Coordinates of N, CA and C in Angstrom, one line a residue:
X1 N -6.2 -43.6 18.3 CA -5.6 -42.3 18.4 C -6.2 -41.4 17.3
X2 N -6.8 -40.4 17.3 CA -7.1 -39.3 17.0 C -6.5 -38.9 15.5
X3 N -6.5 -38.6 14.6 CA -6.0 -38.6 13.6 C -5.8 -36.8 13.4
X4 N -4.8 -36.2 13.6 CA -4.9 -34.5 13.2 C -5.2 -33.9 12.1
X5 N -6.1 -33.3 11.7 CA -5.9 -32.9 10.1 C -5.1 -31.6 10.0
X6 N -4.6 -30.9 9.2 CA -4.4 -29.8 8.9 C -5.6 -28.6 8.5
X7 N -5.8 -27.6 9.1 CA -6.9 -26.8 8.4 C -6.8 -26.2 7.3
X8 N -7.9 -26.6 6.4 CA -8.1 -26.2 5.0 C -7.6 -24.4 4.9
X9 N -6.3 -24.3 4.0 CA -6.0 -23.1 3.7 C -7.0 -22.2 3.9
X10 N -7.4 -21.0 3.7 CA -7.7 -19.8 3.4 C -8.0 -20.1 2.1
X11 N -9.0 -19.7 1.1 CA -9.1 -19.1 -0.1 C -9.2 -17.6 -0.2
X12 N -8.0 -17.4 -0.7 CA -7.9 -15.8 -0.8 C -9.0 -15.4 -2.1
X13 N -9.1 -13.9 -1.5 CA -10.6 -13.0 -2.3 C -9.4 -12.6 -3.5
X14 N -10.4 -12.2 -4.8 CA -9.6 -11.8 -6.0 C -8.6 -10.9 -5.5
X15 N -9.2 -9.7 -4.6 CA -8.4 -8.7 -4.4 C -7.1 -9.1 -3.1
X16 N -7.2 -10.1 -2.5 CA -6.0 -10.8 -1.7 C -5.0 -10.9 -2.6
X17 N -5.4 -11.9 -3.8 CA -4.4 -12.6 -4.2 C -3.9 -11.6 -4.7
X18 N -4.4 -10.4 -5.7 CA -3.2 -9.5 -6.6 C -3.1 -8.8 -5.8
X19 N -3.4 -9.0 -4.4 CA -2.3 -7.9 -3.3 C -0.9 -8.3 -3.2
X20 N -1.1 -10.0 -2.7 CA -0.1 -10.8 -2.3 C 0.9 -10.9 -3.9
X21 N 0.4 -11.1 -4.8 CA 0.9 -10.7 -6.5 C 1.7 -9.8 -6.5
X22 N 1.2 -8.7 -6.5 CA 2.2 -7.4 -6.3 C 2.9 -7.1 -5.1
X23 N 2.6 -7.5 -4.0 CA 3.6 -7.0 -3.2 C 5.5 -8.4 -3.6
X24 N 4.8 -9.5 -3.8 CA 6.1 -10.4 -4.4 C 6.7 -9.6 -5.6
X25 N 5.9 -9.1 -6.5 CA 6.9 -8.6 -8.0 C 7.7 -7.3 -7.4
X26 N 6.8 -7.0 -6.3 CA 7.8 -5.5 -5.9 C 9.1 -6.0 -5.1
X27 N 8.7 -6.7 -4.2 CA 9.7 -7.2 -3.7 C 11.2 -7.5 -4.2
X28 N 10.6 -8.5 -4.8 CA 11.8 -9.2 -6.1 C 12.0 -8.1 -7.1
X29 N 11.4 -6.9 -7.5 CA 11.6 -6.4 -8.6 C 12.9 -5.5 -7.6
X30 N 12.2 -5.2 -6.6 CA 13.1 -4.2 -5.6 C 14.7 -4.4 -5.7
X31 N 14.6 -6.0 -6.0 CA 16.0 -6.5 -5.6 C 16.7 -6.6 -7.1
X32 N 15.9 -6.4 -8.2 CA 16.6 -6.6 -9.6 C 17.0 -5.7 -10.3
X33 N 16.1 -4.4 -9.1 CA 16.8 -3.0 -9.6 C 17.5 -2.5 -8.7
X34 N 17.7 -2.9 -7.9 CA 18.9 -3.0 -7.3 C 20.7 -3.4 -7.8
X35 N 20.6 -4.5 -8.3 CA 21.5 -5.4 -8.9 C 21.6 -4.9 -10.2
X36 N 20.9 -4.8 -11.2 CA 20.6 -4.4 -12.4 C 20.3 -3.1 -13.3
X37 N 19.5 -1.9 -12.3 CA 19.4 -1.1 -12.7 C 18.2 -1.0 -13.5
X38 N 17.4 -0.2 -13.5 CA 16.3 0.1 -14.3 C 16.5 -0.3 -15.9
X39 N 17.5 0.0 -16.1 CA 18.3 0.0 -18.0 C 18.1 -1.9 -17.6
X40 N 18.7 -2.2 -16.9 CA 19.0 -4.1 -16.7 C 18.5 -4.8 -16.9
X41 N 17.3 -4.7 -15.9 CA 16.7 -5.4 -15.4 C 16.1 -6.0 -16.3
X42 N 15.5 -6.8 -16.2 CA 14.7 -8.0 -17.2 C 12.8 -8.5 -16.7
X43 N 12.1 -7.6 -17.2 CA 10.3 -7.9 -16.1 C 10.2 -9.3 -16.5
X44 N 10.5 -10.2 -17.7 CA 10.5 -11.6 -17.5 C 11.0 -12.1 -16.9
X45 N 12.7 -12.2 -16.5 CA 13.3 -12.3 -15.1 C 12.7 -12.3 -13.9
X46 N 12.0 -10.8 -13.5 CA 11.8 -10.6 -12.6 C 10.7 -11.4 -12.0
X47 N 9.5 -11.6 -13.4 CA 8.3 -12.2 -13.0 C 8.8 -13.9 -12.3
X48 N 10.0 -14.3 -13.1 CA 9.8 -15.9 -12.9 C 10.6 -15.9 -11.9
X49 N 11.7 -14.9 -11.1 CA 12.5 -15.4 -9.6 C 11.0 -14.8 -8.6
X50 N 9.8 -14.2 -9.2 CA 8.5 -13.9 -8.3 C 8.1 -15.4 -8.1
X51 N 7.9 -15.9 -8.9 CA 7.0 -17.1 -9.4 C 5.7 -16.9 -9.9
X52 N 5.8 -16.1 -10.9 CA 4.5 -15.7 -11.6 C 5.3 -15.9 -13.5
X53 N 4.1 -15.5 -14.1 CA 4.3 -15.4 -15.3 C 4.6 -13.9 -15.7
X54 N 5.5 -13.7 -16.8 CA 5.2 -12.3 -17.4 C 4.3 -11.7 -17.2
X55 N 2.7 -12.8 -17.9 CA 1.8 -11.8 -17.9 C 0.9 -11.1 -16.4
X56 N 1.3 -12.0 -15.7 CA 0.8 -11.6 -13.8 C 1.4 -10.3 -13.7
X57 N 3.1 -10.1 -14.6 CA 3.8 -8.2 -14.1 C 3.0 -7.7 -15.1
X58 N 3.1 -7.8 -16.4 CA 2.1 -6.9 -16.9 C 0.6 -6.7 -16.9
X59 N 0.0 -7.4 -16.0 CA -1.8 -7.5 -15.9 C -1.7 -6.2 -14.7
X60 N -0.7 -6.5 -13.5 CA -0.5 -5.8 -12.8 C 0.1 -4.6 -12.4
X61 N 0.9 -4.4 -13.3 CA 1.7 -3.0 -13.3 C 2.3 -2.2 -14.9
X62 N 2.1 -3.0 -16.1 CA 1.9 -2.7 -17.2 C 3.2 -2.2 -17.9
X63 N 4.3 -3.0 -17.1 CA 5.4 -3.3 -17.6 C 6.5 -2.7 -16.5
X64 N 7.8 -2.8 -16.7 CA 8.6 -2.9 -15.9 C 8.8 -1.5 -15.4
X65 N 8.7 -0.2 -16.2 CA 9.1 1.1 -15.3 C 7.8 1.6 -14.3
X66 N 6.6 0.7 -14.7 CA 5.7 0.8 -14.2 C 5.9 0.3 -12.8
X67 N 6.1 -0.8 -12.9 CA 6.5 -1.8 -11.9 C 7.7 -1.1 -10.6
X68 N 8.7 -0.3 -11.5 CA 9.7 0.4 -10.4 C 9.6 1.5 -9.9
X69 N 8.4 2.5 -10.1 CA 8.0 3.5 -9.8 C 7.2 2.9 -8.1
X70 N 6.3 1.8 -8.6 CA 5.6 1.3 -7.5 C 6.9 1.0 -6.5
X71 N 7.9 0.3 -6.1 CA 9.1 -0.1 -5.6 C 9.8 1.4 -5.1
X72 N 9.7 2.2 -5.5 CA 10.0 4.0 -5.3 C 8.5 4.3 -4.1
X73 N 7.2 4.1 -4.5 CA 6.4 4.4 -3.6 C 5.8 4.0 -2.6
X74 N 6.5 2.5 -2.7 CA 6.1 1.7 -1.4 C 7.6 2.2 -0.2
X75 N 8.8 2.4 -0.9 CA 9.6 3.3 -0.4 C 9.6 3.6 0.4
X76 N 8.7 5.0 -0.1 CA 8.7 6.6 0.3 C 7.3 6.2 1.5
X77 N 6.4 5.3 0.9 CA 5.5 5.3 2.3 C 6.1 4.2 3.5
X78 N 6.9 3.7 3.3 CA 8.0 3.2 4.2 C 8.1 3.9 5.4
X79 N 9.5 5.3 4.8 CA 10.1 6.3 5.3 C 9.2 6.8 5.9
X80 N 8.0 7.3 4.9 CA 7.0 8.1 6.2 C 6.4 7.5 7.1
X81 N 6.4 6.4 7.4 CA 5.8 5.8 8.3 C 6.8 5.6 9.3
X82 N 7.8 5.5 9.0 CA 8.8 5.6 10.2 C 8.9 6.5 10.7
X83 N 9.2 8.0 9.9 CA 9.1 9.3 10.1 C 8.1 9.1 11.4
X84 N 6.9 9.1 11.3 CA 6.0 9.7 11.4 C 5.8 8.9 13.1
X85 N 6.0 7.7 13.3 CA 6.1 6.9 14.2 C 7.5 7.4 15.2
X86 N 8.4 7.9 14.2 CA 9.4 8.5 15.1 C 8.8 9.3 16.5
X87 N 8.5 10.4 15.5 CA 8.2 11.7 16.0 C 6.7 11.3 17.1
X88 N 6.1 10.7 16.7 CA 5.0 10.6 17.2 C 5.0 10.3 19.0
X89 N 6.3 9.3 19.1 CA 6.7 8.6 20.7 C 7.3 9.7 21.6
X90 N 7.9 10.9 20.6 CA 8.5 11.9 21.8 C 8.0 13.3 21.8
X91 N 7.6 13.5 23.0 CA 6.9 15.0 23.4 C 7.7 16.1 23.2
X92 N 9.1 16.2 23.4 CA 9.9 17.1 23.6 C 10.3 17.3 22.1
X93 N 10.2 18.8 21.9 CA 10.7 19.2 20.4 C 11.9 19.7 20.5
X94 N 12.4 19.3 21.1 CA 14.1 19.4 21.3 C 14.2 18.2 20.2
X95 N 14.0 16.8 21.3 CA 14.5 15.7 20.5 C 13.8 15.1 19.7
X96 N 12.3 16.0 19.4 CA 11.8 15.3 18.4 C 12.8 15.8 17.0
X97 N 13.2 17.1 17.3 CA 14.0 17.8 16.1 C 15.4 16.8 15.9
X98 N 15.7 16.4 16.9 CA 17.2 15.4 16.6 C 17.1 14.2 15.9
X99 N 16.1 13.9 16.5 CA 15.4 12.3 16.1 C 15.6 12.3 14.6
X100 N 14.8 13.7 14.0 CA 14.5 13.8 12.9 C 15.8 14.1 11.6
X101 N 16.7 15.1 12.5 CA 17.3 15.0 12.3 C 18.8 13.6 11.7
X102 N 18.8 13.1 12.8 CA 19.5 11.7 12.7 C 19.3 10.9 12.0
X103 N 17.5 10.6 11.6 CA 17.2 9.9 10.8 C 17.1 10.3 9.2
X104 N 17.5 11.5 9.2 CA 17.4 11.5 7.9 C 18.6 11.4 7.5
X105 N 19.6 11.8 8.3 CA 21.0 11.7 7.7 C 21.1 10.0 7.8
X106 N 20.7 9.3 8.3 CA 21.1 7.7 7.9 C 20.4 7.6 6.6
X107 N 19.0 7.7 6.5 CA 18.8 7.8 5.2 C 19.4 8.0 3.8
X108 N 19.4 9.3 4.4 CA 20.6 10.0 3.1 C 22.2 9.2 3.2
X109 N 22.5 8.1 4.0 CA 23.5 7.6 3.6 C 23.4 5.6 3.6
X110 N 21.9 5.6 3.0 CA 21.8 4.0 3.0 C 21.7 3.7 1.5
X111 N 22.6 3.0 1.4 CA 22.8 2.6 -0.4 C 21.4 2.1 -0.9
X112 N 20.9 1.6 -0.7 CA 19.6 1.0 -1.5 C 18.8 2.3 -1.8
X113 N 18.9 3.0 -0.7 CA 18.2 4.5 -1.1 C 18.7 5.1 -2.2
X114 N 20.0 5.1 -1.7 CA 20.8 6.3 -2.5 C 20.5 5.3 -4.5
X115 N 20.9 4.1 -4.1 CA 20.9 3.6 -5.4 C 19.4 3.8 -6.4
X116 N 18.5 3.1 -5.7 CA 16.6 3.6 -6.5 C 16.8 4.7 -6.5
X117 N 17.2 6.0 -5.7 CA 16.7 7.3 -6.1 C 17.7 7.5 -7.0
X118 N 18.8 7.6 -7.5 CA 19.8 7.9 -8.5 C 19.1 7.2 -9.5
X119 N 18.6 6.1 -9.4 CA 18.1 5.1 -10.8 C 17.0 6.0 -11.1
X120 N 16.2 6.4 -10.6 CA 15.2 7.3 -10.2 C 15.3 8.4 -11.1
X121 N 15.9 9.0 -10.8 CA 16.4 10.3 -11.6 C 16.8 9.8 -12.9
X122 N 18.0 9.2 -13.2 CA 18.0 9.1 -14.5 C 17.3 8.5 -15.4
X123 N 16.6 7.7 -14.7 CA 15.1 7.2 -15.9 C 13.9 8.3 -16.3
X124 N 13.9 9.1 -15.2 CA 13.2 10.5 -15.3 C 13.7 11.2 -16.4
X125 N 15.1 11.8 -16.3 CA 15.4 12.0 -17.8 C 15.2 11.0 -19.2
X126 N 15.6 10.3 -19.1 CA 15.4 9.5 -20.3 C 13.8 9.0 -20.8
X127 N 13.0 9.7 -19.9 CA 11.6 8.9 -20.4 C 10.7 9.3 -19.8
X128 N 9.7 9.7 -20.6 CA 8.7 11.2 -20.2 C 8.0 10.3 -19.3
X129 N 7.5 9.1 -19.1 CA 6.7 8.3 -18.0 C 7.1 8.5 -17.1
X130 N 8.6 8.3 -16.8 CA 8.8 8.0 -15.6 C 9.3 9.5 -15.4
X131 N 9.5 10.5 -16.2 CA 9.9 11.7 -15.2 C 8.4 12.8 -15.0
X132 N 7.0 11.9 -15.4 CA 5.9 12.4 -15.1 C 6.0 11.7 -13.8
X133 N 5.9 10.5 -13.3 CA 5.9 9.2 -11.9 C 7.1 10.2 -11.0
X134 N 8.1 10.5 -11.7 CA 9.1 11.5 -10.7 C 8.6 12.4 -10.1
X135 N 8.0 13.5 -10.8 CA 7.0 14.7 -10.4 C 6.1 14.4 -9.5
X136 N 5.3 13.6 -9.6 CA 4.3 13.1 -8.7 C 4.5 12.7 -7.4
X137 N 5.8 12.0 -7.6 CA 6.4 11.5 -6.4 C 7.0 12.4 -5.4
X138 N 8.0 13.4 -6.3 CA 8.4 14.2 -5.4 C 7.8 15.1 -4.8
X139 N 6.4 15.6 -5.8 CA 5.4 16.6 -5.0 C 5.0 16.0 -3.4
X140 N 4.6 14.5 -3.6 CA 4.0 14.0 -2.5 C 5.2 14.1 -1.6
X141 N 6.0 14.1 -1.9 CA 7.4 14.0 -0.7 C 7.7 15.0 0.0
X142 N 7.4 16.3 -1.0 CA 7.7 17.5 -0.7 C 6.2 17.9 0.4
X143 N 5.0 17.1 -0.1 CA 4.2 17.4 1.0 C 4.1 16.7 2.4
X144 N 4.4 15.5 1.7 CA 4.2 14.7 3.7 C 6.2 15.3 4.1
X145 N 6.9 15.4 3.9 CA 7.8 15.6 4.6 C 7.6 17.3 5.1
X146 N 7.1 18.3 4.3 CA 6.4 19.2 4.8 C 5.7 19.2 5.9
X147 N 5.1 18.5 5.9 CA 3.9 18.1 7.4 C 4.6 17.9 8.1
X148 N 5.6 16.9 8.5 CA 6.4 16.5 9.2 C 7.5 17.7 9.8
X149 N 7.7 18.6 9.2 CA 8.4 19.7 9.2 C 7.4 20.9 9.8
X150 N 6.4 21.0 9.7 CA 5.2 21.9 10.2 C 4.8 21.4 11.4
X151 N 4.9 20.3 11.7 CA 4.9 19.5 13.1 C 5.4 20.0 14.3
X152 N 7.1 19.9 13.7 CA 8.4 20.4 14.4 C 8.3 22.0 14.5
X153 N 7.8 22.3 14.0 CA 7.6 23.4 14.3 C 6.7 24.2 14.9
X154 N 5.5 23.4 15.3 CA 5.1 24.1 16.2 C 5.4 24.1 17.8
X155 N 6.5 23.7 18.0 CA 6.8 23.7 19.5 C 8.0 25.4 19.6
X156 N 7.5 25.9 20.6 CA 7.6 27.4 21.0 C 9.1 27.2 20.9
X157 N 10.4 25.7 20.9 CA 11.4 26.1 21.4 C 12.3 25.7 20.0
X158 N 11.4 25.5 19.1 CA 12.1 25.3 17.7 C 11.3 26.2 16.5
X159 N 13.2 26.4 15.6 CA 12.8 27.5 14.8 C 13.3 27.2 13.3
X160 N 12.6 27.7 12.6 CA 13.2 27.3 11.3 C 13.5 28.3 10.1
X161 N 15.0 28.4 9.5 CA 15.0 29.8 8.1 C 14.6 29.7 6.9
X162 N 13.5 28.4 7.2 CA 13.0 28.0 5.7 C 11.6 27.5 6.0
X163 N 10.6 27.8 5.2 CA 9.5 27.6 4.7 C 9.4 25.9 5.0
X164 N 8.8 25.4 5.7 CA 8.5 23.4 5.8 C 8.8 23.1 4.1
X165 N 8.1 23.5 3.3 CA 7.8 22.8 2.0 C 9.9 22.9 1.4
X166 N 10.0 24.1 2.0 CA 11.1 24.4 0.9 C 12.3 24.0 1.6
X167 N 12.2 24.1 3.1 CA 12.8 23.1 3.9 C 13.6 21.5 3.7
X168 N 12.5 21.2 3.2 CA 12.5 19.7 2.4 C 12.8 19.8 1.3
X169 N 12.8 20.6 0.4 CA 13.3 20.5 -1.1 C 14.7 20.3 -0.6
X170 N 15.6 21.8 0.2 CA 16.8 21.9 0.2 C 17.5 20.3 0.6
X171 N 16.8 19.9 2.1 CA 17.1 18.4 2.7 C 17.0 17.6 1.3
X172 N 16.1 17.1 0.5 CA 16.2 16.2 -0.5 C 17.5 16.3 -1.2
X173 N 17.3 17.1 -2.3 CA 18.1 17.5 -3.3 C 19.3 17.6 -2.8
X174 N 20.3 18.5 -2.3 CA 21.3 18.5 -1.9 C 21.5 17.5 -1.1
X175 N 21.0 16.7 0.2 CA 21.9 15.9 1.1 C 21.5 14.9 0.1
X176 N 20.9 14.5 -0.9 CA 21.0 13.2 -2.0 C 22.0 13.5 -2.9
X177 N 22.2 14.5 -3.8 CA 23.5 14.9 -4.2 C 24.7 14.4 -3.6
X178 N 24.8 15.1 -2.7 CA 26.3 14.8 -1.5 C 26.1 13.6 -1.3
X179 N 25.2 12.6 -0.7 CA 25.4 10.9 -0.6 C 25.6 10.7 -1.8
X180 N 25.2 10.9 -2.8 CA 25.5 10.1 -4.4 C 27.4 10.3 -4.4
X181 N 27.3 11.5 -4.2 CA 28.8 11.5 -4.6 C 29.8 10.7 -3.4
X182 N 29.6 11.0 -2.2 CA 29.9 9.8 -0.9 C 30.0 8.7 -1.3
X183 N 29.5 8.5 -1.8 CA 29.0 6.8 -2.3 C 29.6 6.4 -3.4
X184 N 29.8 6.7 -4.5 CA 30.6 6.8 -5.1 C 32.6 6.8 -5.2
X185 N 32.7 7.9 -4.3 CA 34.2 7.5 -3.5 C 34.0 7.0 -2.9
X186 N 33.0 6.1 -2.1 CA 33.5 4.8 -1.3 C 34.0 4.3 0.0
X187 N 34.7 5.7 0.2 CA 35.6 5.5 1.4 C 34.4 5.3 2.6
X188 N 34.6 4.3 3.8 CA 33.7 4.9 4.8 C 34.0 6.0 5.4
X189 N 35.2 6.1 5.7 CA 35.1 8.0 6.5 C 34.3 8.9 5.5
X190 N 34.0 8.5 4.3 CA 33.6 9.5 3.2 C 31.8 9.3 3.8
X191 N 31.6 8.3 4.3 CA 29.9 7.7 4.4 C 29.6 9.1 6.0
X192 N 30.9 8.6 6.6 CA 30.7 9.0 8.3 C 30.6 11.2 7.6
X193 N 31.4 11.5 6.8 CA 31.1 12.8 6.6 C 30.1 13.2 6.0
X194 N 29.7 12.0 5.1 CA 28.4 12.9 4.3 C 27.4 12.6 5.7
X195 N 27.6 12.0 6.8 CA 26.1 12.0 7.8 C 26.3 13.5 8.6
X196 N 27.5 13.3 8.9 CA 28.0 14.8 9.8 C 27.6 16.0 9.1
X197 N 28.2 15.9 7.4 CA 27.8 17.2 7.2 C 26.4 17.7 6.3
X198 N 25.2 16.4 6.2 CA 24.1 16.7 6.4 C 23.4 16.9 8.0
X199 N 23.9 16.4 9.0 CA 23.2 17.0 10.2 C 23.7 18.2 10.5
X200 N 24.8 19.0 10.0 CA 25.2 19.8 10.0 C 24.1 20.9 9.0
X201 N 24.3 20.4 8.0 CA 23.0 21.5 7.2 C 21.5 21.4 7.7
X202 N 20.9 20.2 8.4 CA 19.8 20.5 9.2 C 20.4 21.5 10.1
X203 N 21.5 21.4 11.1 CA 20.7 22.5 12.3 C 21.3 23.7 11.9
X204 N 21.8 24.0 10.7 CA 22.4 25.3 10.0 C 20.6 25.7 9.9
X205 N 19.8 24.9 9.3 CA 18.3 25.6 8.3 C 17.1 25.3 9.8
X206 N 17.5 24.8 10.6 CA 16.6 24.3 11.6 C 16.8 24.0 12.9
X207 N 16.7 24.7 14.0 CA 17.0 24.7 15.6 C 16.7 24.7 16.5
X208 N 16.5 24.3 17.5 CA 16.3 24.2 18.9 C 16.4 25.4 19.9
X209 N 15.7 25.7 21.0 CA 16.4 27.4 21.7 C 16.8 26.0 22.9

């Protein structure tokens, strides 16, 4: 009888492995600033529940706020790809506008979000790196969610009282505000109103005929 062998692994190319490298420390980092908080968190911790060494997070991301800025931008290209996949499956700008709608109010009320972006901000203040990594981020945010907003509006049967760009400032800032504080009292009817009265402020700034 035939003896099976197993096929010889893959040798991953330099650039595989510190893909596969960093996408684990984000991972795991994702989950330590989570639990721990930017102030908490520990990048030697974090490296050894990766299974790497210290120096694998610092060769790679050059220390820990470095490290959570990346976990913020793998995020944000997350969201836009969902965004973007949303919108993309429905022709009608009726419901592409709801879709968009809907989705952002769950956003704006999913703790993991609400938690990195709050951690987010206040590491921004406390530390000129990371509220340069802030700036940078939110410009890009403010532009692809822009697009996505310029999208929706070109259909003849939707209208909007705000500029796409500034559109999205308002959406960010304030419906993140109001989940931070939702979240904080705790209550779920408190979760179920901050979603109502952010879809509520979309079709106040943005509508359908």
């Amino acid at each position: 009888m035939p003896v099976s062998r197993a096929k010889p692994r893959k040798r991953l190319t330099r650039e595989e492995s510190q893909a596969q490298t960093r996408a684990a420390l984000i991972a795991v980092g994702r989950k330590h600033f989570l639990r721990y908080g930017l102030g908490g968190a520990v990048a030697e911790k974090i490296a050894e529940d990766a299974g790497y060494s210290r120096g694998a997070l610092y060769s790679n991301f050059g220390g820990k706020e470095e490290l959570f800025v990346a976990v913020i931008q793998e995020e944000q290209a997350h969201r836009l790809d969902f965004f973007r996949s949303l919108l993309k499956e429905e022709p009608s700008g009726k419901k592409r506008l709801k879709k968009m709608r809907d989705a952002i109010a769950e956003l704006m009320t999913d703790h993991d979000w609400i938690v990195l972006r709050a951690e987010f901000e206040v590491g921004a203040l406390r530390s000129e790196r990371i509220r340069q990594s802030f700036v940078e981020v939110h410009r890009q945010q403010i532009r692809d969610g822009g697009d996505l907003i310029r999208d929706l509006v070109k259909a003849p049967d939707v209208t909007s009282k705000l500029m796409p760009d500034d559109f999205i400032a308002v959406i960010i800032n304030l419906a993140h505000g109001l989940a931070v504080t939702q979240r904080i009292l705790g209550a779920e009817q408190s979760q179920r109103s901050t979603r109502n009265l952010i879809q509520s402020l979309f079709d106040h700034l943005i509508s359908s005929a």
